[in-house]
mmCIF file of C-alpha atoms in Angstrom:
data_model
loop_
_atom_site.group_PDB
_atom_site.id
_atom_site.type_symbol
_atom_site.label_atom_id
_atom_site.label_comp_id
_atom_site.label_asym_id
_atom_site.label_seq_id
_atom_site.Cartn_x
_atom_site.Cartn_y
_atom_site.Cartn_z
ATOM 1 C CA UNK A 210 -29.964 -85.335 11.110
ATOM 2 C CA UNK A 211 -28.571 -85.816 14.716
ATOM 3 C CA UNK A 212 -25.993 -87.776 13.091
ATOM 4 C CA UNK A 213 -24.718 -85.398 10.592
ATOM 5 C CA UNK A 214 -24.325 -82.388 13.364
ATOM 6 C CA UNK A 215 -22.779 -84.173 15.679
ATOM 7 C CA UNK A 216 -19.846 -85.680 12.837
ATOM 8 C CA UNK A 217 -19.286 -81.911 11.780
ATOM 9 C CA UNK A 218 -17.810 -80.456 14.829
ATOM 10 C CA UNK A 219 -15.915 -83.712 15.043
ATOM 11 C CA UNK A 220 -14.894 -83.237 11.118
ATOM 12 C CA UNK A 221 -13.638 -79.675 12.287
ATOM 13 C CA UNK A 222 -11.128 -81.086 15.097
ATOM 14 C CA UNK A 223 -9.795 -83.642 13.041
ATOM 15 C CA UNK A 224 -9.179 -81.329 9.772
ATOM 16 C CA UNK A 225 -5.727 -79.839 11.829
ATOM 17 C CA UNK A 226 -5.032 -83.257 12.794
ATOM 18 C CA UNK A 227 -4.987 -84.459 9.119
ATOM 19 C CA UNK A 228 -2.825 -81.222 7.988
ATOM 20 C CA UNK A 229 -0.347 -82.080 10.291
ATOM 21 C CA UNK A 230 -0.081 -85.274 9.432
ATOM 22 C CA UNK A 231 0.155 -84.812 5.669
ATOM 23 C CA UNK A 232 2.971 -82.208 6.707
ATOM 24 C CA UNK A 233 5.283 -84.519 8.722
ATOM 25 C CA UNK A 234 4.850 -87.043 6.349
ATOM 26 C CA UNK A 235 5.946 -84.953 3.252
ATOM 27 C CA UNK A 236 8.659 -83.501 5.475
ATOM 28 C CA UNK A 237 9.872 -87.200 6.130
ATOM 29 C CA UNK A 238 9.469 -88.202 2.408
ATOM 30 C CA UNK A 239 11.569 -85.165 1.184
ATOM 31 C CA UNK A 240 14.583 -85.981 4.048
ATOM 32 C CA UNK A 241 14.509 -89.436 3.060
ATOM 33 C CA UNK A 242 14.886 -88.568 -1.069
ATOM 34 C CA UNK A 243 17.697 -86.338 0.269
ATOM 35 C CA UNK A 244 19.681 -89.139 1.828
ATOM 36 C CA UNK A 245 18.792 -91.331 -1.139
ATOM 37 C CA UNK A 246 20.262 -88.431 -3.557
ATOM 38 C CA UNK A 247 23.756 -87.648 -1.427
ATOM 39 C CA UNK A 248 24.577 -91.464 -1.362
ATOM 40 C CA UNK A 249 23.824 -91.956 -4.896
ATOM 41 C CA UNK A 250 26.214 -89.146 -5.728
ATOM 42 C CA UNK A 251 29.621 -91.303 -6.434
ATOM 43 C CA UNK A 252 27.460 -93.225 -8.660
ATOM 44 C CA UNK A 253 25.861 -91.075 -10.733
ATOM 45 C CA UNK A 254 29.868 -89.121 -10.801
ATOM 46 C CA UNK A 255 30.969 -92.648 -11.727
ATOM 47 C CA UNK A 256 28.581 -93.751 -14.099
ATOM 48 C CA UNK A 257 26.980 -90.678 -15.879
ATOM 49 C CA UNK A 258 29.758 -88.759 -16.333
ATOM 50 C CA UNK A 259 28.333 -86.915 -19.644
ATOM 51 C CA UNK A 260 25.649 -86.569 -18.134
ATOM 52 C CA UNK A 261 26.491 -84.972 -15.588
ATOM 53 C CA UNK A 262 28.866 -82.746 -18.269
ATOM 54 C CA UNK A 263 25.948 -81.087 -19.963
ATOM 55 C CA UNK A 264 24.212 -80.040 -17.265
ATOM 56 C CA UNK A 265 26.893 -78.174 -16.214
ATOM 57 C CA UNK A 266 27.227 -76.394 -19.263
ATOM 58 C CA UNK A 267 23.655 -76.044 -19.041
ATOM 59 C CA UNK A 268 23.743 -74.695 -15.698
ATOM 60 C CA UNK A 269 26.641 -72.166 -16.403
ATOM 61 C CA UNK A 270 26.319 -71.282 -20.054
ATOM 62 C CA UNK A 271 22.820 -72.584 -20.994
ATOM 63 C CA UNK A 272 22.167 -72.221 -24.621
ATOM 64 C CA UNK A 273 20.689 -69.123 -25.398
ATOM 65 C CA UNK A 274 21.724 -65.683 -24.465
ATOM 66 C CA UNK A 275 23.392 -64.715 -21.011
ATOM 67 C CA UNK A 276 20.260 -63.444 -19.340
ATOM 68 C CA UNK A 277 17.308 -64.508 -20.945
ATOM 69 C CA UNK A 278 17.182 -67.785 -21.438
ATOM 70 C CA UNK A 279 21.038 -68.776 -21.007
ATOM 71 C CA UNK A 280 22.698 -69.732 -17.817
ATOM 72 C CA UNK A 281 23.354 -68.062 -14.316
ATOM 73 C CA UNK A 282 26.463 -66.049 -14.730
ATOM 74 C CA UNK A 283 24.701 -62.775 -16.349
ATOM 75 C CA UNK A 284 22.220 -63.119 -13.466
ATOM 76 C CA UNK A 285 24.362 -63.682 -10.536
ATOM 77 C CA UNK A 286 26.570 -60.924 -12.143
ATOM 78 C CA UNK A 287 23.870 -58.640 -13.065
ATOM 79 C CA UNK A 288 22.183 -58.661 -9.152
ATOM 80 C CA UNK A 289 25.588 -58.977 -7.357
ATOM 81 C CA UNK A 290 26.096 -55.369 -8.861
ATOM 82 C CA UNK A 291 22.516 -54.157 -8.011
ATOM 83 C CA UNK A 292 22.848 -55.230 -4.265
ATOM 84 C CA UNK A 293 26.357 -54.149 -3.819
ATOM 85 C CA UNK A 294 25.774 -50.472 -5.310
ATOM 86 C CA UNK A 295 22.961 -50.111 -2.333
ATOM 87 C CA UNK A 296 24.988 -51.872 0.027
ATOM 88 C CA UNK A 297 27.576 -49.146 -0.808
ATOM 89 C CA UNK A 298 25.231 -46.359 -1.152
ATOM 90 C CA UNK A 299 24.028 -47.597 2.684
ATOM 91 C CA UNK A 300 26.765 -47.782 4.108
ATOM 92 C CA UNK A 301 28.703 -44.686 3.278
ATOM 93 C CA UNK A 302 25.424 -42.763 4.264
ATOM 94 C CA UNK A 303 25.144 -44.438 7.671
ATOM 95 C CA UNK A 304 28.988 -43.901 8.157
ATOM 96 C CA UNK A 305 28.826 -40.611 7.316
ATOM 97 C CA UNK A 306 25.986 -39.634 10.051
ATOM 98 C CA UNK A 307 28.546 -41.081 13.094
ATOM 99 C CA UNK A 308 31.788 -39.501 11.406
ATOM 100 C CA UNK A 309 32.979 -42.736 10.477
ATOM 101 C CA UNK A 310 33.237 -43.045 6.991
ATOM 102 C CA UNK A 311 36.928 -44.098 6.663
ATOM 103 C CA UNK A 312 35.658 -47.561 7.865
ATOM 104 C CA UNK A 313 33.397 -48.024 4.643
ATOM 105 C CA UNK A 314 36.391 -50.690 2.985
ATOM 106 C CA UNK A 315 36.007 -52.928 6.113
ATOM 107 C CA UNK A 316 32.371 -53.132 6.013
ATOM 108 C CA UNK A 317 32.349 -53.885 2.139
ATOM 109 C CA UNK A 318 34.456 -56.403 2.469
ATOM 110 C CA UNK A 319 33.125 -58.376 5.603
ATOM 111 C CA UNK A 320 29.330 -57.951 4.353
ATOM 112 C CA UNK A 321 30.100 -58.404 0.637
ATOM 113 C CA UNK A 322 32.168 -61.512 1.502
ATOM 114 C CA UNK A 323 29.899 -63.230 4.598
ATOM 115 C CA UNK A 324 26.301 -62.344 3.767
ATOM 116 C CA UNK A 325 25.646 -60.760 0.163
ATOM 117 C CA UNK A 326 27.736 -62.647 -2.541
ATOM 118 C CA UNK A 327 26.496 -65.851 -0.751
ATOM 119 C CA UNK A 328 23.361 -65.033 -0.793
ATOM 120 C CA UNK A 329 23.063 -63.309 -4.058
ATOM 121 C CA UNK A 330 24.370 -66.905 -5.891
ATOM 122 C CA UNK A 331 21.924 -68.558 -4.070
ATOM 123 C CA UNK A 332 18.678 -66.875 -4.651
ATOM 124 C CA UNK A 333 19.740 -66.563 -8.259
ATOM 125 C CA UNK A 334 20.222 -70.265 -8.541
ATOM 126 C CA UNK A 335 16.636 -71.264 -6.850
ATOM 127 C CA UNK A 336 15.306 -68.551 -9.227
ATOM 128 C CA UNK A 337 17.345 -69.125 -12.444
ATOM 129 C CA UNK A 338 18.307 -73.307 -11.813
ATOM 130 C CA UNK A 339 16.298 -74.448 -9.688
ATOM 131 C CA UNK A 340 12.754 -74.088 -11.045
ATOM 132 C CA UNK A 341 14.229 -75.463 -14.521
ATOM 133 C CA UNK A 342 15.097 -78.383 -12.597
ATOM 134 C CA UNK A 343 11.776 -78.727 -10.944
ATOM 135 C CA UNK A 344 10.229 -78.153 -14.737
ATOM 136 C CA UNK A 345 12.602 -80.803 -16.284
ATOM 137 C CA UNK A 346 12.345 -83.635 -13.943
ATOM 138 C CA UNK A 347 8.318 -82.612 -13.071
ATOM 139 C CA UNK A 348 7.569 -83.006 -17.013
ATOM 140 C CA UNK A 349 9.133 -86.249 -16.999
ATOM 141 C CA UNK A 350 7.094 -87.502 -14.172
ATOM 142 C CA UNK A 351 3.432 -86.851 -15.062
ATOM 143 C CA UNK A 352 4.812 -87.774 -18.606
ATOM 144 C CA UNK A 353 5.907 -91.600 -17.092
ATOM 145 C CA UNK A 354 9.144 -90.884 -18.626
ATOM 146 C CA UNK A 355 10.874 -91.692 -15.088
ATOM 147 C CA UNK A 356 8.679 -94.872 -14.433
ATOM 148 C CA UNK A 357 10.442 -95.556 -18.454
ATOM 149 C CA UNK A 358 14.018 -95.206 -16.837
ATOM 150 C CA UNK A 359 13.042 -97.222 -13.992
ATOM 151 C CA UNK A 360 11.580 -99.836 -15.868
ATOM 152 C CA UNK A 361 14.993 -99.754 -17.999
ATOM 153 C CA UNK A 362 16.951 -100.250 -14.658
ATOM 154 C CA UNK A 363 18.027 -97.208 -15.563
ATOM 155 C CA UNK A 364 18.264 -95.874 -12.074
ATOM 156 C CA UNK A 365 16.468 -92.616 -11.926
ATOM 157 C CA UNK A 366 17.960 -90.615 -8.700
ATOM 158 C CA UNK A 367 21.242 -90.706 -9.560
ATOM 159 C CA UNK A 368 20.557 -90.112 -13.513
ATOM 160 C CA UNK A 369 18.538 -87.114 -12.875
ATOM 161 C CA UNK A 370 18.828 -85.692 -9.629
ATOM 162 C CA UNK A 371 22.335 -86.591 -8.524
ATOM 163 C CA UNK A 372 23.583 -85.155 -11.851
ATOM 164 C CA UNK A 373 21.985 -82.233 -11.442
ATOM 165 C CA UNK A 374 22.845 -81.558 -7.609
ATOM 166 C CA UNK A 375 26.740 -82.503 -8.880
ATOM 167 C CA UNK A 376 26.068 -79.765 -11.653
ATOM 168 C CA UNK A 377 25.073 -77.144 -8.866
ATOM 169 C CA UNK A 378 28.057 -78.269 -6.607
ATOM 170 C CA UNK A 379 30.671 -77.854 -9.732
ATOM 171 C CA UNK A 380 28.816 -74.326 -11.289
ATOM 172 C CA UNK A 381 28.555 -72.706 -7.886
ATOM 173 C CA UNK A 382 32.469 -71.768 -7.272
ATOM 174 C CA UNK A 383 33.126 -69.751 -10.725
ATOM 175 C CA UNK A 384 29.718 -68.188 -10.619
ATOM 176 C CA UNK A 385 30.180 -67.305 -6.574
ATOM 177 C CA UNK A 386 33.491 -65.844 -7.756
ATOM 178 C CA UNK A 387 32.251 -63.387 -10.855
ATOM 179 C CA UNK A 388 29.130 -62.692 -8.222
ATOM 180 C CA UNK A 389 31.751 -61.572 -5.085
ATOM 181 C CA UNK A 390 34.461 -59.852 -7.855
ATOM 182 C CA UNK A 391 30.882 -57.923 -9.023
ATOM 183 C CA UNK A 392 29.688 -56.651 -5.805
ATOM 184 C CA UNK A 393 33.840 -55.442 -4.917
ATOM 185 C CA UNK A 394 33.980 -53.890 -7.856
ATOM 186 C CA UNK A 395 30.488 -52.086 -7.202
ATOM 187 C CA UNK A 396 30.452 -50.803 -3.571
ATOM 188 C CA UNK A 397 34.272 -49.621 -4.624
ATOM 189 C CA UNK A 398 32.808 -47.846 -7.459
ATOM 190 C CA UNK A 399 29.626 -46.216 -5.388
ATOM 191 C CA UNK A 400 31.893 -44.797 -2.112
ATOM 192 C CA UNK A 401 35.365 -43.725 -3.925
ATOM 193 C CA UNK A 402 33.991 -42.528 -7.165
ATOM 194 C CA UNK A 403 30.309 -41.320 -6.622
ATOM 195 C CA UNK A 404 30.761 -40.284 -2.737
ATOM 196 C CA UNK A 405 34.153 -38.779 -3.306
ATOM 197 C CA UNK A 406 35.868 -41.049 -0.445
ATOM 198 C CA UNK A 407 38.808 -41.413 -0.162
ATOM 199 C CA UNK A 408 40.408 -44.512 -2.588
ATOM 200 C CA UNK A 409 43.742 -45.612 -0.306
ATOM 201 C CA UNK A 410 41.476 -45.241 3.303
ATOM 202 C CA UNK A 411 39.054 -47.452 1.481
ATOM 203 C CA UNK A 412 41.789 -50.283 -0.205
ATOM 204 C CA UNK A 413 43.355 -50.001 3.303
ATOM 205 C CA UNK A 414 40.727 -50.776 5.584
ATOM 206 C CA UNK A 415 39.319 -53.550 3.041
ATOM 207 C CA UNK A 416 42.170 -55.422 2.609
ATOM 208 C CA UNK A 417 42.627 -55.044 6.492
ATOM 209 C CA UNK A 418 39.437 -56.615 7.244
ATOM 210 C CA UNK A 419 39.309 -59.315 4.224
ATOM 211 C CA UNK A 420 41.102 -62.415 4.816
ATOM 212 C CA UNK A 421 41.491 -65.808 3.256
ATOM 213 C CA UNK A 422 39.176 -67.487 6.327
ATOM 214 C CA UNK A 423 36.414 -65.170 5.493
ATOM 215 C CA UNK A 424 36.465 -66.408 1.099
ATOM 216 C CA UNK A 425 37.255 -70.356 2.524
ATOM 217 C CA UNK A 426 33.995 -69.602 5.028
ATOM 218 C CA UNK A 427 31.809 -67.885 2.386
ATOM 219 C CA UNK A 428 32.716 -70.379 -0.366
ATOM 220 C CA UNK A 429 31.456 -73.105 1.739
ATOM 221 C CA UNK A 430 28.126 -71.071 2.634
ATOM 222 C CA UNK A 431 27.640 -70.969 -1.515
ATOM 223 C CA UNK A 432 28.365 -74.927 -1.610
ATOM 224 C CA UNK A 433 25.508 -75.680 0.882
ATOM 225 C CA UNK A 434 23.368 -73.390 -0.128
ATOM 226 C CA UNK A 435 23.508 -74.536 -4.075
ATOM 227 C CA UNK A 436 23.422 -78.164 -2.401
ATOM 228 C CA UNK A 437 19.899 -77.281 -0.605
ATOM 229 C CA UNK A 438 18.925 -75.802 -3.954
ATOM 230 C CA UNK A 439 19.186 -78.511 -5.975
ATOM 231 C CA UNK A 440 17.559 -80.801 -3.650
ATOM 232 C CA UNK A 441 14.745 -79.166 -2.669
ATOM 233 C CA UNK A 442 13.428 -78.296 -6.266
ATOM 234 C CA UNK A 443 14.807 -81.698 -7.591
ATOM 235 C CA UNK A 444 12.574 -83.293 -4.878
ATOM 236 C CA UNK A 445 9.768 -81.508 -5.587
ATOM 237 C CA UNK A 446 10.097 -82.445 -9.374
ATOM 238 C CA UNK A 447 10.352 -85.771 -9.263
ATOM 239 C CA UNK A 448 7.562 -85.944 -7.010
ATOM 240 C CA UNK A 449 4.824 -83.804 -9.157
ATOM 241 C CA UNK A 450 1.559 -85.030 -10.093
ATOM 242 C CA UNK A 451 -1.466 -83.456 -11.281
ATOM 243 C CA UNK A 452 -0.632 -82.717 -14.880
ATOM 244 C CA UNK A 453 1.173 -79.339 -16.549
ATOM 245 C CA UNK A 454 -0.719 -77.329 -13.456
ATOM 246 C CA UNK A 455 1.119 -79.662 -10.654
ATOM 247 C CA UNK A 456 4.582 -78.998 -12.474
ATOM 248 C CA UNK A 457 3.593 -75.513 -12.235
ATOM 249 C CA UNK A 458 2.670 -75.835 -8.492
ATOM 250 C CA UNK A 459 5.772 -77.892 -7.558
ATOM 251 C CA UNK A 460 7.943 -75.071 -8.806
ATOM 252 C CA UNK A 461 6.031 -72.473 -6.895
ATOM 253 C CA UNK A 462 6.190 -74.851 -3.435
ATOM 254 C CA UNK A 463 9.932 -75.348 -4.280
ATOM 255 C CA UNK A 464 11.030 -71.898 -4.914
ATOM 256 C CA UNK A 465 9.262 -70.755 -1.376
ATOM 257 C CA UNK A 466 11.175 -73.622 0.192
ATOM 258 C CA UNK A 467 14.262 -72.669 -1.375
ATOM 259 C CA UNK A 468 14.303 -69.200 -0.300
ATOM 260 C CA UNK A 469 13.057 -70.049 3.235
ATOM 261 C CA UNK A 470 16.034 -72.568 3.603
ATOM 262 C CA UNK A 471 18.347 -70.118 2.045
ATOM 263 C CA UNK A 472 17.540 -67.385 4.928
ATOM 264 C CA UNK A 473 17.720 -69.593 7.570
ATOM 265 C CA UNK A 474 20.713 -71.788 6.871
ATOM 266 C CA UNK A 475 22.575 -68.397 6.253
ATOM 267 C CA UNK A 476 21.993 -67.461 10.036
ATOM 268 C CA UNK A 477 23.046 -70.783 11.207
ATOM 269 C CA UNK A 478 26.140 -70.502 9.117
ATOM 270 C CA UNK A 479 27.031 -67.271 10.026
ATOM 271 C CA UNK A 480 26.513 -68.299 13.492
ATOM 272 C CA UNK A 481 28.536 -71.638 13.076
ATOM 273 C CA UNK A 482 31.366 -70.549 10.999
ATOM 274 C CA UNK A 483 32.028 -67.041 12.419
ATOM 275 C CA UNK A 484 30.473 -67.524 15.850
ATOM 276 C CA UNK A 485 27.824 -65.311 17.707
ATOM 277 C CA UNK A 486 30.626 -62.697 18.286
ATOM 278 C CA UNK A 487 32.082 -61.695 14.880
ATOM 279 C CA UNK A 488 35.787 -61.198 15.048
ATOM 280 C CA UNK A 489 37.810 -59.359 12.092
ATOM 281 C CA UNK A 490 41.406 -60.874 13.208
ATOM 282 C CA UNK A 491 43.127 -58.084 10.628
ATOM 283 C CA UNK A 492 41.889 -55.393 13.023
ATOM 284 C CA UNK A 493 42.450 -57.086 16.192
ATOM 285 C CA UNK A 494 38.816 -56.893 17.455
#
């Protein structure tokens, strides 16, 4: 009896201690599959080629209808308007209140361009691409279909996660594009036609403020981010367990991860690309 109270309270301090330890060790096992992924990409560009051809199809296209159960570019096209019409609707409100509503092109353009169309593509693809990828590749683990293409020497990194991270890289830049075109064409069509502003202020001041720095910048944000995407919920695929329930779990646990990464590599971007003093060279401040 004296032997079981006195293990409890010792049970209870080393509970954390186990937590923490499972933590940093997943942490460490998900970095190292990340390094093992990015070096295996000229391979699996090399050697799986078709591969690495249908998934982007899938990816953009899929094979179904546009929004259901097709691929990202309804999506991405479909929120990109949703977010820019309140970004407009926002902004010419808050404008109006300091008498400084003329400015509502330059704001479109430098927080359609840095933060939203970026972001937009991003969330859609963890959402949209990224949990089929955790599906896929989780099915084929608790199903021993990748111990199969190991035992093959069929290597399995490259076949099935480096394709599909080369996939995300290739289907990111069109689909970033129809996303960014999609929220212009929006927070134009909120302020000039709905608010009554005026159309040449507005087409003045955003082509003032948008320059071909800010689209290089932001298309490199979408890269990364679809980059981190792919990894994280390939990563968490191929290392399921625990039946059609652990699939399920991975691509809950991925998704989270995604969207956490997502917010803060967008601040460290921002930060790193257009500094901790933002600077719209058209305008000379």
């Amino acid at each position: 009896m004296t032997a079981l109270t006195s293990s409890a309270p010792l049970h209870h301090l080393t509970q954390p201690a186990a937590a923490g330890y499972h933590g940093l060790a997943t942490i460490g096992q998900h970095v190292s599959f990340y390094g093992k992924v990015l070096a295996s990409l000229p391979y699996a560009l090399v050697r799986y080629r078709k591969h690495s051809l249908s998934q982007i199809g899938e990816v953009t296209f899929g094979n179904s209808s546009l929004l259901s159960g097709g691929g990202t570019i309804g999506i991405v096209f479909a929120m990109s308007l949703a977010a820019a019409m309140m970004l407009g609707v926002e902004t010419q409100r808050g404008l109006d209140l300091v008498g400084m509503n003329t400015l509502s092109g330059m704001l479109a353009a430098v927080a359609n361009t840095r933060e939203l169309a970026p972001v937009v593509v991003a969330i859609a693809l963890a959402a949209k691409v990224g949990t089929g990828f955790t599906a896929q590749i989780g099915a084929m683990r608790i199903s021993d279909e990748i111990d199969a293409l190991d035992a093959m020497a069929l290597r399995s990194i490259p076949f099935l996660v480096g394709t599909r991270v080369i996939a995300a890289v290739v289907c990111v830049i069109p689909i970033y594009m129809i996303g960014l075109l999609a929220s212009y064409l929006s927070t134009r069509t909120v302020v000039v036609f709905f608010n009554g502003a005026s159309p040449g202020t507005y087409d003045y001041f955003f082509h003032l403020a948008l320059g071909p720095q800010d689209l290089l910048y932001s298309g490199i944000k979408a890269i990364v981010f679809a980059v981190v995407v792919a990894l994280v919920h390939c990563t968490y695929g191929y290392f399921a367990s625990g039946g059609p329930e652990g699939v399920g779990q991975a691509a809950g646990r991925a998704l989270r991860t995604a969207i956490l990464a997502i917010g803060v590599l967008d601040v460290l971007l921002t930060f790193a690309l257009w500094g901790l003093v933002p600077e719209i060279p058209g305008m000379g401040v």
